[in-house]
CSV table of C-alpha atoms in Angstrom, one decimal:
chain,number,residue,atom,x,y,z
A,12,MET,CA,-13.0,11.8,-0.9
A,13,SER,CA,-14.1,15.4,-1.4
A,14,GLY,CA,-16.3,15.9,1.7
A,15,ARG,CA,-19.1,17.0,-0.6
A,16,ASN,CA,-21.6,17.3,2.2
A,17,THR,CA,-20.9,19.6,5.2
A,18,ALA,CA,-22.3,17.0,7.6
A,19,LEU,CA,-19.4,14.8,6.4
A,20,THR,CA,-16.7,17.5,6.7
A,21,PRO,CA,-14.8,17.3,10.0
A,22,PRO,CA,-14.8,20.5,12.0
A,23,ALA,CA,-11.6,22.5,12.1
A,24,ASP,CA,-10.8,21.3,15.6
A,25,ALA,CA,-11.2,17.6,14.8
A,26,ALA,CA,-8.3,15.3,15.8
A,27,ALA,CA,-6.4,12.9,13.7
A,28,PRO,CA,-7.5,9.3,14.3
A,29,VAL,CA,-5.3,7.2,16.7
A,30,ARG,CA,-5.1,3.5,16.3
A,31,HIS,CA,-5.9,1.9,19.7
A,32,PRO,CA,-2.8,0.0,21.1
A,33,ASP,CA,-5.0,-3.2,21.4
A,34,ALA,CA,-6.3,-3.0,17.9
A,35,PRO,CA,-5.8,-6.0,15.6
A,36,ALA,CA,-2.4,-6.1,14.0
A,37,PRO,CA,-2.0,-5.0,10.3
A,38,GLY,CA,-2.9,-7.9,8.1
A,39,GLU,CA,-5.0,-9.6,10.7
A,40,LEU,CA,-8.4,-10.9,9.5
A,41,LEU,CA,-11.1,-9.1,11.6
A,42,GLY,CA,-13.7,-11.8,11.3
A,43,ALA,CA,-17.5,-11.4,11.7
A,44,HIS,CA,-18.6,-9.3,14.6
A,45,TYR,CA,-22.0,-11.2,14.6
A,46,GLU,CA,-22.8,-14.5,12.9
A,47,HIS,CA,-26.1,-13.1,11.6
A,48,CYS,CA,-24.8,-9.8,10.3
A,49,PHE,CA,-25.9,-9.4,6.6
A,50,GLY,CA,-22.5,-7.8,5.8
A,51,CYS,CA,-20.0,-10.1,7.5
A,52,GLY,CA,-21.8,-13.0,9.2
A,53,GLY,CA,-21.4,-16.5,8.0
A,54,GLY,CA,-25.0,-17.3,9.2
A,55,GLN,CA,-26.6,-15.3,6.4
A,56,PRO,CA,-27.1,-17.5,3.3
A,57,HIS,CA,-27.4,-14.5,1.0
A,58,GLY,CA,-25.3,-12.1,2.9
A,59,LEU,CA,-22.1,-10.5,1.6
A,60,HIS,CA,-19.7,-12.6,3.7
A,61,LEU,CA,-17.4,-9.6,3.5
A,62,GLU,CA,-13.9,-10.3,5.0
A,63,ALA,CA,-12.1,-7.2,6.4
A,64,ARG,CA,-8.4,-7.0,7.4
A,65,ALA,CA,-6.7,-4.5,9.6
A,66,GLY,CA,-4.4,-2.2,7.6
A,67,GLU,CA,-1.7,0.3,8.7
A,68,GLY,CA,-2.8,3.3,10.8
A,69,VAL,CA,-6.5,3.4,11.0
A,70,THR,CA,-7.3,1.6,7.7
A,71,VAL,CA,-8.9,-1.6,6.6
A,72,THR,CA,-9.2,-3.5,3.4
A,73,ALA,CA,-12.0,-5.9,2.5
A,74,GLU,CA,-13.3,-8.1,-0.3
A,75,PHE,CA,-16.5,-9.6,-1.3
A,76,THR,CA,-17.7,-11.4,-4.4
A,77,VAL,CA,-21.0,-10.3,-6.0
A,78,LYS,CA,-23.3,-13.3,-6.2
A,79,PRO,CA,-26.5,-13.8,-8.2
A,80,ALA,CA,-28.5,-13.1,-5.0
A,81,HIS,CA,-26.9,-9.6,-4.9
A,82,GLN,CA,-28.1,-8.4,-8.3
A,83,GLY,CA,-30.5,-5.5,-9.1
A,84,ALA,CA,-30.4,-5.1,-12.8
A,85,PRO,CA,-29.9,-8.4,-14.7
A,86,GLY,CA,-26.3,-9.5,-14.1
A,87,LEU,CA,-25.3,-6.4,-12.1
A,88,ALA,CA,-24.9,-5.8,-8.4
A,89,HIS,CA,-27.8,-3.9,-6.7
A,90,GLY,CA,-26.7,-0.4,-5.6
A,91,GLY,CA,-28.0,-1.1,-2.1
A,92,VAL,CA,-25.8,-4.1,-1.8
A,93,LEU,CA,-22.8,-2.1,-2.9
A,94,ALA,CA,-23.7,0.6,-0.3
A,95,THR,CA,-23.9,-2.2,2.3
A,96,ALA,CA,-20.4,-3.4,1.4
A,97,LEU,CA,-19.1,0.1,1.8
A,98,ASP,CA,-20.9,0.6,5.1
A,99,GLU,CA,-19.7,-2.8,6.5
A,100,THR,CA,-16.1,-1.9,5.5
A,101,LEU,CA,-16.4,1.5,7.1
A,102,GLY,CA,-17.9,0.0,10.2
A,103,SER,CA,-14.9,-2.3,10.5
A,104,LEU,CA,-12.7,0.7,11.1
A,105,ASN,CA,-14.2,1.1,14.6
A,106,TRP,CA,-12.4,-2.1,15.7
A,107,LEU,CA,-9.1,-0.2,15.2
A,108,LEU,CA,-10.3,2.6,17.4
A,109,ARG,CA,-11.8,0.1,19.9
A,110,VAL,CA,-15.1,2.0,20.0
A,111,ILE,CA,-18.7,1.0,19.5
A,112,ALA,CA,-20.2,3.1,16.8
A,113,VAL,CA,-23.1,3.2,14.4
A,114,THR,CA,-23.5,4.7,10.9
A,115,GLY,CA,-24.9,8.3,11.2
A,116,ARG,CA,-24.6,9.2,7.6
A,117,LEU,CA,-23.4,7.5,4.4
A,118,GLU,CA,-23.0,9.2,1.1
A,119,THR,CA,-22.3,6.9,-1.8
A,120,ASP,CA,-21.2,7.5,-5.4
A,121,PHE,CA,-21.7,4.7,-7.9
A,122,VAL,CA,-19.0,5.3,-10.5
A,123,ARG,CA,-19.3,2.1,-12.7
A,124,PRO,CA,-21.5,-1.0,-12.8
A,125,VAL,CA,-20.3,-4.1,-10.9
A,126,PRO,CA,-21.2,-7.3,-12.6
A,127,VAL,CA,-22.2,-10.6,-10.8
A,128,ASP,CA,-19.2,-12.8,-10.0
A,129,THR,CA,-17.0,-9.7,-9.7
A,130,VAL,CA,-14.7,-9.4,-6.6
A,131,LEU,CA,-15.0,-5.9,-5.1
A,132,TYR,CA,-11.8,-4.8,-3.4
A,133,LEU,CA,-12.6,-2.2,-0.7
A,134,GLU,CA,-10.3,0.2,1.2
A,135,ALA,CA,-11.5,2.4,4.1
A,136,GLU,CA,-9.8,4.9,6.4
A,137,VAL,CA,-10.7,7.1,9.3
A,138,THR,CA,-9.9,10.7,8.4
A,139,ALA,CA,-10.8,12.5,11.7
A,140,VAL,CA,-12.4,12.2,15.1
A,141,ALA,CA,-14.4,15.0,16.8
A,142,GLY,CA,-15.9,14.0,20.1
A,143,ARG,CA,-18.3,11.0,19.4
A,144,LYS,CA,-18.1,11.7,15.7
A,145,ILE,CA,-15.9,9.5,13.5
A,146,TYR,CA,-15.3,10.7,9.9
A,147,CYS,CA,-14.2,8.1,7.3
A,148,THR,CA,-14.0,7.4,3.6
A,149,ALA,CA,-13.9,4.3,1.4
A,150,VAL,CA,-13.5,3.2,-2.2
A,151,GLY,CA,-14.4,-0.1,-3.9
A,152,ARG,CA,-12.5,-1.3,-7.0
A,153,THR,CA,-12.9,-4.0,-9.5
A,154,GLY,CA,-10.2,-6.0,-11.3
A,155,GLY,CA,-7.9,-5.9,-8.3
A,156,PRO,CA,-6.8,-3.7,-5.4
A,157,GLN,CA,-5.4,-1.1,-7.8
A,158,GLY,CA,-8.2,-1.5,-10.4
A,159,PRO,CA,-10.7,1.1,-11.5
A,160,VAL,CA,-13.0,2.7,-8.8
A,161,ALA,CA,-16.5,1.4,-9.0
A,162,VAL,CA,-18.0,2.9,-5.8
A,163,ARG,CA,-16.9,5.3,-3.1
A,164,ALA,CA,-18.4,6.7,0.0
A,165,ASP,CA,-17.9,9.3,2.8
A,166,ALA,CA,-19.4,8.4,6.2
A,167,LEU,CA,-20.0,9.7,9.6
A,168,PHE,CA,-20.1,7.2,12.5
A,169,ILE,CA,-21.4,8.1,16.0
A,170,GLU,CA,-19.9,6.4,19.0
A,171,VAL,CA,-22.6,4.8,21.2
A,172,LYS,CA,-22.8,2.7,24.4
A,173,VAL,CA,-23.8,-0.9,24.3
A,174,ASP,CA,-27.2,0.1,25.7
A,175,HIS,CA,-28.0,1.5,22.2
A,176,PHE,CA,-28.2,-2.2,21.0
A,177,ILE,CA,-29.8,-3.6,24.1
A,178,ASP,CA,-32.5,-0.9,24.2
A,179,ASN,CA,-33.3,-1.0,20.4
A,180,GLY,CA,-32.6,-4.6,19.3
A,181,ARG,CA,-35.1,-7.4,19.2
A,182,PRO,CA,-35.0,-9.0,22.7
A,183,GLU,CA,-34.6,-12.6,21.5
A,184,GLU,CA,-31.4,-11.7,19.4
A,185,ILE,CA,-30.0,-9.6,22.2
A,186,ARG,CA,-30.6,-12.4,24.8
A,187,ALA,CA,-29.0,-15.0,22.5
A,188,ALA,CA,-25.9,-12.8,21.9
A,189,MET,CA,-25.5,-11.9,25.6
A,190,ALA,CA,-25.9,-15.6,26.5
A,191,ASP,CA,-23.1,-16.8,24.2
A,192,PRO,CA,-20.5,-18.6,26.5
A,193,ASP,CA,-17.7,-17.3,24.3
A,194,GLN,CA,-16.8,-14.0,25.9
A,195,VAL,CA,-14.9,-12.7,22.9
A,196,ARG,CA,-17.8,-13.5,20.5
A,197,ARG,CA,-20.3,-12.0,23.0
A,198,ALA,CA,-18.3,-8.7,23.1
A,199,ARG,CA,-17.8,-8.6,19.4
A,200,ALA,CA,-21.5,-8.9,18.7
A,201,PHE,CA,-21.9,-5.3,19.9
A,202,GLU,CA,-18.6,-3.8,18.6
A,203,VAL,CA,-19.6,-2.7,15.1
A,204,ASN,CA,-22.8,-1.3,13.7
A,205,PRO,CA,-25.5,-3.9,13.1
């Protein structure tokens, strides 16, 4: 990515990203962080049901199939849905850093139309870290992992504490997530941007 926007350009003193030693292994399916997440949750009937896998270093790959419920223009994916797919993939990178972070800025380029029933192959990587700021980039391709680029994005994520979600989320969802007896699922509900 070109770092077109200065807010998305890491400062000169930014550090290279470091994969956390407890991060999921390369090739491991990350799974949904929250059942009701529009991007990755299985509990959303019209959600993306995006599946991300840990890659080498601080990278992830993901796929999702554009369904009729995701269209904007007749027969084509809605641009907002494509931006959501990029955002969800980029947010999954934070699992490799083992930080809780939210999207601060997302700049998306729509390169070519993505028809309904197309599988979008996404790749994302963290490029730099500066304090609480996490700089990353992603591309989405059609026709296979090496196919033509359809969408791409540069993003800035901001590391936050779990209180960000507790203080700002709807109380009934927060209570339900916090009451989940499955400790892993309870922790993961707050790991990635909602």
